[in-house]
PDB file of C-alpha atoms and ligand atoms in Angstrom:
ATOM      1  CA  UNK C   1      30.145 -38.847  33.610  1.00 48.00           C
ATOM      2  CA  UNK C   2      30.119 -35.090  34.160  1.00 49.00           C
ATOM      3  CA  UNK C   3      29.289 -33.837  37.663  1.00 48.00           C
ATOM      4  CA  UNK C   4      25.529 -33.690  38.346  1.00 50.00           C
ATOM      5  CA  UNK C   5      25.198 -30.153  39.623  1.00 55.00           C
ATOM      6  CA  UNK C   6      22.165 -28.004  39.988  1.00 86.00           C
ATOM      7  CA  UNK C   7      23.338 -26.453  36.819  1.00 91.00           C
ATOM      8  CA  UNK C   8      19.773 -26.674  35.590  1.00 94.00           C
ATOM      9  CA  UNK C   9      18.732 -23.900  37.953  1.00 96.00           C
ATOM     10  CA  UNK C  10      21.779 -21.868  36.991  1.00 95.00           C
ATOM     11  CA  UNK C  11      20.865 -22.241  33.311  1.00 97.00           C
ATOM     12  CA  UNK C  12      17.262 -21.188  34.025  1.00 97.00           C
ATOM     13  CA  UNK C  13      18.363 -18.168  36.081  1.00 97.00           C
ATOM     14  CA  UNK C  14      20.808 -17.101  33.377  1.00 97.00           C
ATOM     15  CA  UNK C  15      18.157 -17.516  30.662  1.00 98.00           C
ATOM     16  CA  UNK C  16      15.785 -15.369  32.709  1.00 98.00           C
ATOM     17  CA  UNK C  17      18.443 -12.683  33.186  1.00 97.00           C
ATOM     18  CA  UNK C  18      18.940 -12.603  29.416  1.00 97.00           C
ATOM     19  CA  UNK C  19      15.222 -12.040  28.957  1.00 97.00           C
ATOM     20  CA  UNK C  20      13.923 -15.452  27.916  1.00 98.00           C
ATOM     21  CA  UNK C  21      10.361 -15.974  29.145  1.00 98.00           C
ATOM     22  CA  UNK C  22      10.703 -19.650  29.953  1.00 98.00           C
ATOM     23  CA  UNK C  23      13.260 -22.411  30.199  1.00 98.00           C
ATOM     24  CA  UNK C  24      12.644 -26.115  30.744  1.00 98.00           C
ATOM     25  CA  UNK C  25      14.777 -29.249  30.702  1.00 98.00           C
ATOM     26  CA  UNK C  26      13.993 -32.795  29.611  1.00 98.00           C
ATOM     27  CA  UNK C  27      15.576 -36.175  29.239  1.00 98.00           C
ATOM     28  CA  UNK C  28      16.733 -36.936  25.670  1.00 98.00           C
ATOM     29  CA  UNK C  29      14.635 -40.116  25.646  1.00 97.00           C
ATOM     30  CA  UNK C  30      13.234 -40.644  22.134  1.00 97.00           C
ATOM     31  CA  UNK C  31       9.850 -38.970  21.531  1.00 97.00           C
ATOM     32  CA  UNK C  32       8.190 -42.207  20.395  1.00 97.00           C
ATOM     33  CA  UNK C  33       4.600 -40.935  20.163  1.00 96.00           C
ATOM     34  CA  UNK C  34       5.518 -37.679  18.459  1.00 96.00           C
ATOM     35  CA  UNK C  35       7.697 -39.314  15.821  1.00 96.00           C
ATOM     36  CA  UNK C  36       5.018 -41.923  15.070  1.00 96.00           C
ATOM     37  CA  UNK C  37       2.555 -39.062  14.548  1.00 96.00           C
ATOM     38  CA  UNK C  38       5.073 -37.184  12.405  1.00 96.00           C
ATOM     39  CA  UNK C  39       5.819 -40.190  10.199  1.00 96.00           C
ATOM     40  CA  UNK C  40       2.119 -40.768   9.567  1.00 96.00           C
ATOM     41  CA  UNK C  41       1.617 -37.068   8.828  1.00 96.00           C
ATOM     42  CA  UNK C  42       4.357 -37.230   6.209  1.00 96.00           C
ATOM     43  CA  UNK C  43       3.144 -40.495   4.689  1.00 95.00           C
ATOM     44  CA  UNK C  44      -0.397 -39.055   4.471  1.00 95.00           C
ATOM     45  CA  UNK C  45       1.141 -36.120   2.511  1.00 94.00           C
ATOM     46  CA  UNK C  46      -0.350 -33.614   4.981  1.00 94.00           C
ATOM     47  CA  UNK C  47       2.815 -31.544   4.633  1.00 93.00           C
ATOM     48  CA  UNK C  48       1.979 -30.570   1.051  1.00 90.00           C
ATOM     49  CA  UNK C  49       5.052 -30.052  -1.076  1.00 87.00           C
ATOM     50  CA  UNK C  50       7.408 -29.009   1.719  1.00 90.00           C
ATOM     51  CA  UNK C  51      10.112 -31.465   0.742  1.00 91.00           C
ATOM     52  CA  UNK C  52      12.560 -30.434   3.462  1.00 91.00           C
ATOM     53  CA  UNK C  53      10.166 -31.811   6.085  1.00 93.00           C
ATOM     54  CA  UNK C  54      10.901 -35.283   4.743  1.00 94.00           C
ATOM     55  CA  UNK C  55      14.576 -34.902   5.641  1.00 92.00           C
ATOM     56  CA  UNK C  56      16.426 -35.720   8.888  1.00 90.00           C
ATOM     57  CA  UNK C  57      13.494 -37.780  10.165  1.00 94.00           C
ATOM     58  CA  UNK C  58      15.559 -40.286  12.152  1.00 91.00           C
ATOM     59  CA  UNK C  59      17.154 -37.543  14.267  1.00 95.00           C
ATOM     60  CA  UNK C  60      14.058 -35.402  14.901  1.00 96.00           C
ATOM     61  CA  UNK C  61      12.974 -37.343  17.976  1.00 96.00           C
ATOM     62  CA  UNK C  62      16.374 -38.703  18.984  1.00 97.00           C
ATOM     63  CA  UNK C  63      18.905 -36.006  19.915  1.00 97.00           C
ATOM     64  CA  UNK C  64      21.703 -38.550  20.346  1.00 97.00           C
ATOM     65  CA  UNK C  65      21.686 -38.870  16.547  1.00 97.00           C
ATOM     66  CA  UNK C  66      22.839 -35.237  16.444  1.00 97.00           C
ATOM     67  CA  UNK C  67      24.941 -34.876  19.579  1.00 97.00           C
ATOM     68  CA  UNK C  68      25.982 -38.397  20.529  1.00 96.00           C
ATOM     69  CA  UNK C  69      26.485 -37.688  24.199  1.00 97.00           C
ATOM     70  CA  UNK C  70      23.272 -35.704  24.754  1.00 98.00           C
ATOM     71  CA  UNK C  71      22.190 -36.004  28.385  1.00 97.00           C
ATOM     72  CA  UNK C  72      19.655 -33.186  28.491  1.00 98.00           C
ATOM     73  CA  UNK C  73      17.447 -31.182  26.185  1.00 98.00           C
ATOM     74  CA  UNK C  74      16.928 -27.537  27.106  1.00 98.00           C
ATOM     75  CA  UNK C  75      13.991 -25.586  25.680  1.00 98.00           C
ATOM     76  CA  UNK C  76      13.648 -21.814  25.760  1.00 98.00           C
ATOM     77  CA  UNK C  77      10.585 -19.790  24.872  1.00 98.00           C
ATOM     78  CA  UNK C  78      10.238 -16.132  24.077  1.00 98.00           C
ATOM     79  CA  UNK C  79       6.949 -14.319  23.594  1.00 98.00           C
ATOM     80  CA  UNK C  80       6.534 -12.223  20.468  1.00 98.00           C
ATOM     81  CA  UNK C  81       3.027 -11.061  21.367  1.00 98.00           C
ATOM     82  CA  UNK C  82       2.872  -7.461  20.078  1.00 97.00           C
ATOM     83  CA  UNK C  83       0.949  -4.786  21.978  1.00 94.00           C
ATOM     84  CA  UNK C  84       0.234  -2.846  18.789  1.00 94.00           C
ATOM     85  CA  UNK C  85      -1.641  -3.837  15.665  1.00 92.00           C
ATOM     86  CA  UNK C  86      -1.364  -3.183  11.958  1.00 93.00           C
ATOM     87  CA  UNK C  87      -3.012  -0.049  10.613  1.00 88.00           C
ATOM     88  CA  UNK C  88      -6.790  -0.565  10.321  1.00 84.00           C
ATOM     89  CA  UNK C  89      -6.481   0.610   6.721  1.00 88.00           C
ATOM     90  CA  UNK C  90      -3.829  -1.973   5.936  1.00 87.00           C
ATOM     91  CA  UNK C  91      -6.384  -4.455   4.567  1.00 91.00           C
ATOM     92  CA  UNK C  92      -3.612  -6.991   3.988  1.00 96.00           C
ATOM     93  CA  UNK C  93      -2.692  -8.991   7.050  1.00 96.00           C
ATOM     94  CA  UNK C  94       0.706 -10.177   8.268  1.00 97.00           C
ATOM     95  CA  UNK C  95       1.110 -12.776  11.023  1.00 98.00           C
ATOM     96  CA  UNK C  96       2.186 -11.219  14.310  1.00 97.00           C
ATOM     97  CA  UNK C  97       5.440 -13.130  14.427  1.00 97.00           C
ATOM     98  CA  UNK C  98       6.665 -11.406  11.270  1.00 97.00           C
ATOM     99  CA  UNK C  99       6.022  -7.822  12.355  1.00 97.00           C
ATOM    100  CA  UNK C 100       9.292  -7.577  14.272  1.00 97.00           C
ATOM    101  CA  UNK C 101      12.815  -8.699  13.407  1.00 98.00           C
ATOM    102  CA  UNK C 102      13.581 -12.124  11.966  1.00 97.00           C
ATOM    103  CA  UNK C 103      13.192 -14.600  14.848  1.00 96.00           C
ATOM    104  CA  UNK C 104      15.867 -16.924  13.458  1.00 95.00           C
ATOM    105  CA  UNK C 105      18.431 -14.191  14.001  1.00 96.00           C
ATOM    106  CA  UNK C 106      17.108 -12.784  17.290  1.00 97.00           C
ATOM    107  CA  UNK C 107      16.612 -16.162  18.973  1.00 97.00           C
ATOM    108  CA  UNK C 108      19.891 -17.607  17.772  1.00 97.00           C
ATOM    109  CA  UNK C 109      21.874 -14.556  18.900  1.00 97.00           C
ATOM    110  CA  UNK C 110      20.220 -14.710  22.278  1.00 97.00           C
ATOM    111  CA  UNK C 111      20.819 -18.458  22.623  1.00 97.00           C
ATOM    112  CA  UNK C 112      24.470 -18.015  21.662  1.00 97.00           C
ATOM    113  CA  UNK C 113      24.790 -15.319  24.302  1.00 97.00           C
ATOM    114  CA  UNK C 114      23.287 -17.711  26.845  1.00 97.00           C
ATOM    115  CA  UNK C 115      25.769 -20.419  25.884  1.00 97.00           C
ATOM    116  CA  UNK C 116      28.718 -18.007  26.051  1.00 97.00           C
ATOM    117  CA  UNK C 117      27.588 -16.942  29.545  1.00 96.00           C
ATOM    118  CA  UNK C 118      27.178 -20.563  30.664  1.00 95.00           C
ATOM    119  CA  UNK C 119      30.559 -21.561  29.296  1.00 95.00           C
ATOM    120  CA  UNK C 120      32.277 -19.036  31.548  1.00 94.00           C
ATOM    121  CA  UNK C 121      30.957 -20.956  34.531  1.00 91.00           C
ATOM    122  CA  UNK C 122      30.638 -24.514  33.213  1.00 91.00           C
ATOM    123  CA  UNK C 123      33.786 -25.788  31.594  1.00 89.00           C
ATOM    124  CA  UNK C 124      33.975 -28.377  28.799  1.00 92.00           C
ATOM    125  CA  UNK C 125      30.252 -28.676  28.241  1.00 95.00           C
ATOM    126  CA  UNK C 126      28.880 -29.186  24.750  1.00 96.00           C
ATOM    127  CA  UNK C 127      25.870 -27.254  23.458  1.00 97.00           C
ATOM    128  CA  UNK C 128      24.035 -27.349  20.145  1.00 97.00           C
ATOM    129  CA  UNK C 129      21.386 -24.766  19.299  1.00 97.00           C
ATOM    130  CA  UNK C 130      18.288 -25.102  17.090  1.00 97.00           C
ATOM    131  CA  UNK C 131      15.849 -22.408  16.034  1.00 96.00           C
ATOM    132  CA  UNK C 132      13.233 -23.494  13.507  1.00 93.00           C
ATOM    133  CA  UNK C 133      15.880 -25.716  11.976  1.00 90.00           C
ATOM    134  CA  UNK C 134      13.935 -28.759  10.777  1.00 89.00           C
ATOM    135  CA  UNK C 135      16.525 -30.893  12.587  1.00 93.00           C
ATOM    136  CA  UNK C 136      14.382 -31.821  15.574  1.00 96.00           C
ATOM    137  CA  UNK C 137      10.735 -31.695  16.682  1.00 97.00           C
ATOM    138  CA  UNK C 138      11.031 -28.338  18.419  1.00 97.00           C
ATOM    139  CA  UNK C 139       7.432 -27.974  19.660  1.00 98.00           C
ATOM    140  CA  UNK C 140       7.359 -31.536  20.963  1.00 98.00           C
ATOM    141  CA  UNK C 141      10.669 -31.057  22.758  1.00 98.00           C
ATOM    142  CA  UNK C 142       9.460 -27.803  24.320  1.00 98.00           C
ATOM    143  CA  UNK C 143       6.370 -29.649  25.571  1.00 98.00           C
ATOM    144  CA  UNK C 144       8.547 -32.492  26.923  1.00 98.00           C
ATOM    145  CA  UNK C 145      10.575 -29.815  28.734  1.00 98.00           C
ATOM    146  CA  UNK C 146       7.415 -28.751  30.573  1.00 98.00           C
ATOM    147  CA  UNK C 147       6.919 -25.441  28.789  1.00 98.00           C
ATOM    148  CA  UNK C 148       3.359 -26.104  27.688  1.00 98.00           C
ATOM    149  CA  UNK C 149       1.223 -28.513  25.724  1.00 98.00           C
ATOM    150  CA  UNK C 150       0.537 -28.997  22.030  1.00 98.00           C
ATOM    151  CA  UNK C 151      -2.898 -27.519  21.367  1.00 98.00           C
ATOM    152  CA  UNK C 152      -5.438 -28.900  18.905  1.00 98.00           C
ATOM    153  CA  UNK C 153      -4.101 -26.278  16.478  1.00 98.00           C
ATOM    154  CA  UNK C 154      -0.731 -28.121  16.762  1.00 98.00           C
ATOM    155  CA  UNK C 155       1.024 -25.164  18.396  1.00 98.00           C
ATOM    156  CA  UNK C 156       2.799 -25.029  21.736  1.00 98.00           C
ATOM    157  CA  UNK C 157       0.621 -23.291  24.339  1.00 98.00           C
ATOM    158  CA  UNK C 158       2.061 -22.000  27.573  1.00 98.00           C
ATOM    159  CA  UNK C 159      -0.388 -21.193  30.379  1.00 97.00           C
ATOM    160  CA  UNK C 160       1.177 -17.797  31.107  1.00 97.00           C
ATOM    161  CA  UNK C 161       2.409 -16.775  27.647  1.00 98.00           C
ATOM    162  CA  UNK C 162      -0.211 -18.285  25.342  1.00 98.00           C
ATOM    163  CA  UNK C 163       0.965 -19.508  21.948  1.00 98.00           C
ATOM    164  CA  UNK C 164       2.649 -16.460  20.427  1.00 98.00           C
ATOM    165  CA  UNK C 165       6.052 -17.812  21.369  1.00 98.00           C
ATOM    166  CA  UNK C 166       9.247 -18.682  19.575  1.00 98.00           C
ATOM    167  CA  UNK C 167      11.119 -21.798  20.619  1.00 98.00           C
ATOM    168  CA  UNK C 168      14.800 -22.504  20.843  1.00 98.00           C
ATOM    169  CA  UNK C 169      16.166 -25.961  21.661  1.00 98.00           C
ATOM    170  CA  UNK C 170      19.638 -26.629  23.023  1.00 98.00           C
ATOM    171  CA  UNK C 171      21.148 -30.091  23.307  1.00 98.00           C
ATOM    172  CA  UNK C 172      23.864 -30.587  25.883  1.00 98.00           C
ATOM    173  CA  UNK C 173      26.003 -33.319  27.383  1.00 97.00           C
ATOM    174  CA  UNK C 174      25.329 -31.892  30.844  1.00 96.00           C
ATOM    175  CA  UNK C 175      23.434 -34.237  33.118  1.00 95.00           C
ATOM    176  CA  UNK C 176      20.678 -32.005  34.506  1.00 96.00           C
ATOM    177  CA  UNK C 177      17.501 -32.352  36.558  1.00 95.00           C
ATOM    178  CA  UNK C 178      14.418 -32.725  34.371  1.00 97.00           C
ATOM    179  CA  UNK C 179      11.130 -30.837  34.483  1.00 97.00           C
ATOM    180  CA  UNK C 180       7.651 -32.327  34.701  1.00 95.00           C
ATOM    181  CA  UNK C 181       5.431 -32.661  31.663  1.00 91.00           C
ATOM    182  CA  UNK C 182       2.673 -30.072  31.327  1.00 86.00           C
ATOM    183  CA  UNK C 183      -1.003 -31.134  31.249  1.00 92.00           C
ATOM    184  CA  UNK C 184      -3.118 -30.550  28.156  1.00 96.00           C
ATOM    185  CA  UNK C 185      -5.558 -27.699  28.822  1.00 97.00           C
ATOM    186  CA  UNK C 186      -7.519 -27.620  25.548  1.00 98.00           C
ATOM    187  CA  UNK C 187     -10.343 -29.585  27.170  1.00 97.00           C
ATOM    188  CA  UNK C 188     -13.606 -29.471  25.185  1.00 98.00           C
ATOM    189  CA  UNK C 189     -12.618 -26.346  23.290  1.00 98.00           C
ATOM    190  CA  UNK C 190     -12.419 -26.628  19.531  1.00 98.00           C
ATOM    191  CA  UNK C 191     -12.478 -22.924  18.656  1.00 98.00           C
ATOM    192  CA  UNK C 192      -9.371 -23.137  16.452  1.00 98.00           C
ATOM    193  CA  UNK C 193     -10.815 -25.996  14.427  1.00 98.00           C
ATOM    194  CA  UNK C 194     -14.168 -24.372  13.718  1.00 98.00           C
ATOM    195  CA  UNK C 195     -12.688 -20.930  13.045  1.00 98.00           C
ATOM    196  CA  UNK C 196      -9.955 -21.907  10.606  1.00 98.00           C
ATOM    197  CA  UNK C 197     -11.153 -20.480   7.274  1.00 96.00           C
ATOM    198  CA  UNK C 198      -9.365 -23.209   5.321  1.00 95.00           C
ATOM    199  CA  UNK C 199     -10.568 -26.205   7.386  1.00 97.00           C
ATOM    200  CA  UNK C 200      -6.903 -27.005   7.727  1.00 97.00           C
ATOM    201  CA  UNK C 201      -7.232 -28.455  11.247  1.00 98.00           C
ATOM    202  CA  UNK C 202      -9.033 -31.558  10.063  1.00 97.00           C
ATOM    203  CA  UNK C 203      -9.314 -33.108  13.527  1.00 97.00           C
ATOM    204  CA  UNK C 204      -7.656 -32.347  16.885  1.00 97.00           C
ATOM    205  CA  UNK C 205      -3.883 -32.065  16.385  1.00 96.00           C
ATOM    206  CA  UNK C 206      -4.201 -32.941  12.685  1.00 96.00           C
ATOM    207  CA  UNK C 207      -3.116 -30.034  10.547  1.00 97.00           C
ATOM    208  CA  UNK C 208      -3.286 -30.396   6.807  1.00 96.00           C
ATOM    209  CA  UNK C 209      -0.488 -27.946   6.087  1.00 94.00           C
ATOM    210  CA  UNK C 210      -1.259 -27.902   2.378  1.00 91.00           C
ATOM    211  CA  UNK C 211      -4.604 -26.180   3.125  1.00 94.00           C
ATOM    212  CA  UNK C 212      -3.205 -23.772   5.718  1.00 96.00           C
ATOM    213  CA  UNK C 213      -2.949 -20.096   4.740  1.00 96.00           C
ATOM    214  CA  UNK C 214       0.525 -19.931   6.274  1.00 95.00           C
ATOM    215  CA  UNK C 215       1.587 -22.648   3.831  1.00 94.00           C
ATOM    216  CA  UNK C 216      -0.035 -20.935   0.861  1.00 92.00           C
ATOM    217  CA  UNK C 217       1.557 -17.577   1.648  1.00 95.00           C
ATOM    218  CA  UNK C 218       5.025 -18.787   2.680  1.00 95.00           C
ATOM    219  CA  UNK C 219       5.869 -22.354   1.707  1.00 91.00           C
ATOM    220  CA  UNK C 220       3.969 -22.661  -1.572  1.00 87.00           C
ATOM    221  CA  UNK C 221       6.388 -21.231  -4.091  1.00 80.00           C
ATOM    222  CA  UNK C 222       3.764 -20.553  -6.746  1.00 73.00           C
ATOM    223  CA  UNK C 223       3.483 -16.921  -7.779  1.00 70.00           C
ATOM    224  CA  UNK C 224       0.655 -17.687 -10.203  1.00 68.00           C
ATOM    225  CA  UNK C 225      -2.007 -15.103  -9.346  1.00 62.00           C
ATOM    226  CA  UNK C 226      -4.886 -16.650 -11.290  1.00 57.00           C
ATOM    227  CA  UNK C 227      -4.594 -19.759  -9.117  1.00 61.00           C
ATOM    228  CA  UNK C 228      -6.314 -19.360  -5.772  1.00 65.00           C
ATOM    229  CA  UNK C 229      -7.356 -15.736  -5.914  1.00 77.00           C
ATOM    230  CA  UNK C 230      -9.177 -14.777  -2.698  1.00 81.00           C
ATOM    231  CA  UNK C 231      -8.158 -18.032  -1.016  1.00 83.00           C
ATOM    232  CA  UNK C 232      -6.004 -16.398   1.653  1.00 91.00           C
ATOM    233  CA  UNK C 233      -8.733 -14.073   2.987  1.00 90.00           C
ATOM    234  CA  UNK C 234      -6.488 -11.018   3.061  1.00 94.00           C
ATOM    235  CA  UNK C 235      -3.482 -12.762   4.654  1.00 96.00           C
ATOM    236  CA  UNK C 236      -0.277 -12.057   2.758  1.00 96.00           C
ATOM    237  CA  UNK C 237       2.247 -13.621   5.131  1.00 97.00           C
ATOM    238  CA  UNK C 238       1.186 -16.349   7.562  1.00 97.00           C
ATOM    239  CA  UNK C 239      -2.133 -16.423   9.407  1.00 97.00           C
ATOM    240  CA  UNK C 240      -3.050 -15.896  13.076  1.00 97.00           C
ATOM    241  CA  UNK C 241      -6.720 -16.896  13.097  1.00 98.00           C
ATOM    242  CA  UNK C 242      -6.384 -20.157  15.049  1.00 98.00           C
ATOM    243  CA  UNK C 243      -4.245 -18.370  17.625  1.00 98.00           C
ATOM    244  CA  UNK C 244      -6.288 -15.185  17.886  1.00 97.00           C
ATOM    245  CA  UNK C 245      -9.361 -17.273  18.723  1.00 98.00           C
ATOM    246  CA  UNK C 246      -7.580 -19.424  21.315  1.00 98.00           C
ATOM    247  CA  UNK C 247      -8.790 -18.592  24.849  1.00 98.00           C
ATOM    248  CA  UNK C 248      -5.260 -19.090  26.138  1.00 98.00           C
ATOM    249  CA  UNK C 249      -4.227 -15.990  24.199  1.00 98.00           C
ATOM    250  CA  UNK C 250      -6.923 -13.770  25.756  1.00 96.00           C
ATOM    251  CA  UNK C 251      -4.885 -12.341  28.617  1.00 94.00           C
ATOM    252  CA  UNK C 252      -1.179 -12.616  27.974  1.00 97.00           C
ATOM    253  CA  UNK C 253       1.735 -10.239  28.407  1.00 97.00           C
ATOM    254  CA  UNK C 254       3.233  -8.322  25.515  1.00 98.00           C
ATOM    255  CA  UNK C 255       6.716  -9.255  24.365  1.00 98.00           C
ATOM    256  CA  UNK C 256       9.599  -7.815  26.337  1.00 97.00           C
ATOM    257  CA  UNK C 257      12.101  -8.597  23.567  1.00 98.00           C
ATOM    258  CA  UNK C 258      12.869  -5.377  21.715  1.00 97.00           C
ATOM    259  CA  UNK C 259      13.776  -7.367  18.593  1.00 97.00           C
ATOM    260  CA  UNK C 260      10.166  -8.539  18.359  1.00 98.00           C
ATOM    261  CA  UNK C 261       8.512  -5.171  18.788  1.00 97.00           C
ATOM    262  CA  UNK C 262       6.726  -4.525  15.470  1.00 97.00           C
ATOM    263  CA  UNK C 263       8.477  -2.324  12.979  1.00 96.00           C
ATOM    264  CA  UNK C 264       6.519   1.001  13.034  1.00 96.00           C
ATOM    265  CA  UNK C 265       7.090   1.481   9.284  1.00 95.00           C
ATOM    266  CA  UNK C 266       5.386  -1.841   8.652  1.00 95.00           C
ATOM    267  CA  UNK C 267       2.455  -1.050  10.938  1.00 95.00           C
ATOM    268  CA  UNK C 268       1.813   2.192   9.076  1.00 94.00           C
ATOM    269  CA  UNK C 269       1.330   0.590   5.650  1.00 95.00           C
ATOM    270  CA  UNK C 270      -2.075   1.137   4.074  1.00 95.00           C
ATOM    271  CA  UNK C 271      -3.815  -0.929   1.414  1.00 95.00           C
ATOM    272  CA  UNK C 272      -2.538   1.521  -1.208  1.00 95.00           C
ATOM    273  CA  UNK C 273       1.044   1.161   0.067  1.00 96.00           C
ATOM    274  CA  UNK C 274       0.837  -2.616  -0.261  1.00 96.00           C
ATOM    275  CA  UNK C 275      -0.612  -2.405  -3.766  1.00 96.00           C
ATOM    276  CA  UNK C 276       2.138   0.011  -4.835  1.00 97.00           C
ATOM    277  CA  UNK C 277       4.959  -1.919  -3.170  1.00 97.00           C
ATOM    278  CA  UNK C 278       8.042  -2.038  -5.388  1.00 97.00           C
ATOM    279  CA  UNK C 279      11.189  -4.110  -5.029  1.00 97.00           C
ATOM    280  CA  UNK C 280      13.292  -1.279  -3.622  1.00 97.00           C
ATOM    281  CA  UNK C 281      10.766  -0.561  -0.875  1.00 97.00           C
ATOM    282  CA  UNK C 282      10.428  -4.307  -0.205  1.00 97.00           C
ATOM    283  CA  UNK C 283      14.196  -4.622   0.350  1.00 97.00           C
ATOM    284  CA  UNK C 284      14.248  -1.629   2.671  1.00 96.00           C
ATOM    285  CA  UNK C 285      11.098  -2.416   4.604  1.00 96.00           C
ATOM    286  CA  UNK C 286      11.753  -6.108   5.172  1.00 96.00           C
ATOM    287  CA  UNK C 287      15.530  -5.931   5.575  1.00 95.00           C
ATOM    288  CA  UNK C 288      15.393  -7.345   9.112  1.00 95.00           C
ATOM    289  CA  UNK C 289      12.160  -9.294   8.776  1.00 95.00           C
ATOM    290  CA  UNK C 290      11.482 -12.987   8.182  1.00 95.00           C
ATOM    291  CA  UNK C 291       9.285 -11.813   5.291  1.00 97.00           C
ATOM    292  CA  UNK C 292      12.342 -11.102   3.141  1.00 96.00           C
ATOM    293  CA  UNK C 293      12.903 -14.872   2.993  1.00 95.00           C
ATOM    294  CA  UNK C 294       9.988 -15.386   0.591  1.00 96.00           C
ATOM    295  CA  UNK C 295      11.249 -12.672  -1.775  1.00 97.00           C
ATOM    296  CA  UNK C 296       9.553  -9.758  -3.488  1.00 97.00           C
ATOM    297  CA  UNK C 297       7.834 -11.747  -6.270  1.00 96.00           C
ATOM    298  CA  UNK C 298       6.107 -14.085  -3.820  1.00 95.00           C
ATOM    299  CA  UNK C 299       4.947 -11.285  -1.516  1.00 97.00           C
ATOM    300  CA  UNK C 300       3.680  -9.312  -4.496  1.00 96.00           C
ATOM    301  CA  UNK C 301       1.727 -12.314  -5.755  1.00 94.00           C
ATOM    302  CA  UNK C 302       0.336 -12.884  -2.233  1.00 95.00           C
ATOM    303  CA  UNK C 303      -0.911  -9.289  -2.265  1.00 96.00           C
ATOM    304  CA  UNK C 304      -2.501  -9.733  -5.663  1.00 93.00           C
ATOM    305  CA  UNK C 305      -4.112 -13.008  -4.653  1.00 89.00           C
ATOM    306  CA  UNK C 306      -5.314 -12.058  -1.178  1.00 90.00           C
TER     307      UNK C 306
HETATM  308  S1  LIG D 401      -2.857 -20.648  10.501  1.00 69.04           S
HETATM  309 FE1  LIG D 401      -4.859 -20.018   9.624  1.00 69.04          FE
HETATM  310  S2  LIG D 401      -5.215 -21.407   7.929  1.00 69.04           S
HETATM  311 FE2  LIG D 401      -3.574 -22.312   9.172  1.00 69.04          FE
HETATM  312  S3  LIG D 401      -4.608 -23.675  10.574  1.00 69.04           S
HETATM  313 FE3  LIG D 401      -4.475 -21.720  11.630  1.00 69.04          FE
HETATM  314  S4  LIG D 401      -6.392 -20.656  11.120  1.00 69.04           S
HETATM  315 FE4  LIG D 401      -6.157 -22.347   9.706  1.00 69.04          FE
HETATM  316  S1  LIG D 402      -8.525 -22.782  20.481  1.00 69.04           S
HETATM  317 FE1  LIG D 402      -9.146 -24.258  22.031  1.00 69.04          FE
HETATM  318  S2  LIG D 402      -8.748 -26.265  21.123  1.00 69.04           S
HETATM  319 FE2  LIG D 402      -7.650 -24.764  19.910  1.00 69.04          FE
HETATM  320  S3  LIG D 402      -5.611 -24.739  20.763  1.00 69.04           S
HETATM  321 FE3  LIG D 402      -6.751 -23.131  21.813  1.00 69.04          FE
HETATM  322  S4  LIG D 402      -7.608 -24.119  23.652  1.00 69.04           S
HETATM  323 FE4  LIG D 402      -6.918 -25.741  22.274  1.00 69.04          FE
END
């Protein structure tokens, strides 16, 4: 067995130095409750037509199925909370997380930098990084690592950072000290459930993704405009309503990650700019954004439908 060192603290200090907002560590013990919930969610078809969510199920709650000798799960969080908003004349709304650079790239680069820094000090350790990868239950692992709780809107909420956070999970064969679980602080609140315009949060922690505006604008591949016109209430990429209403997002710091600072060119767009958007401008404007992943035709149809 590798030496049990207070490497956990070293990892947390290094993560902090690199600008991560939070770092927690958990045992790789299988997430029994979370995977039971996930399996039922899939069998109830609450994931709509997102076929990739049906893959890799056996490994999602059991990291040893990915990295055989996993001894610890490390979770990192990074706030993307912007301190500026879209133009009031924009009319069409984009989820906050997509206003800056693509989080897959930013978070992965940062995690790889963390690992490279750790490897200078800790020899022969194995690390495996996940950012929105569909390989593991990232929110559940972040909660197990003590970085927050899963709110009734099914998102990770951190007491200091709120829920506008990206998550990165790292599996390692290092034997580290584990953090305590975080209490659930939703209490009697149900603001997200009653405010969701699509009634997608059907009961606490039960999201029907196929009704969710984020699903309709990102995952649903249909570009048929006649279908569902007006359904997305002005949202053309994602939706923030159940987060904007959450009291835990009332007083939270703005992101300190420059990669997540909203693109000023995007913030400036008016309703007319969106309506006149052509493919060339799309490519230029969304070059570094997660929005480019859905492609021009889908964004255009979202605009026409919204
Ligand atoms: S993202 Fe929007 S549509 Fe989806 S659950 Fe939240 S409020 Fe409802
Ligand atoms: S709005 Fe209320 S119920 Fe929903 S996640 Fe936030 S605290 Fe929990």
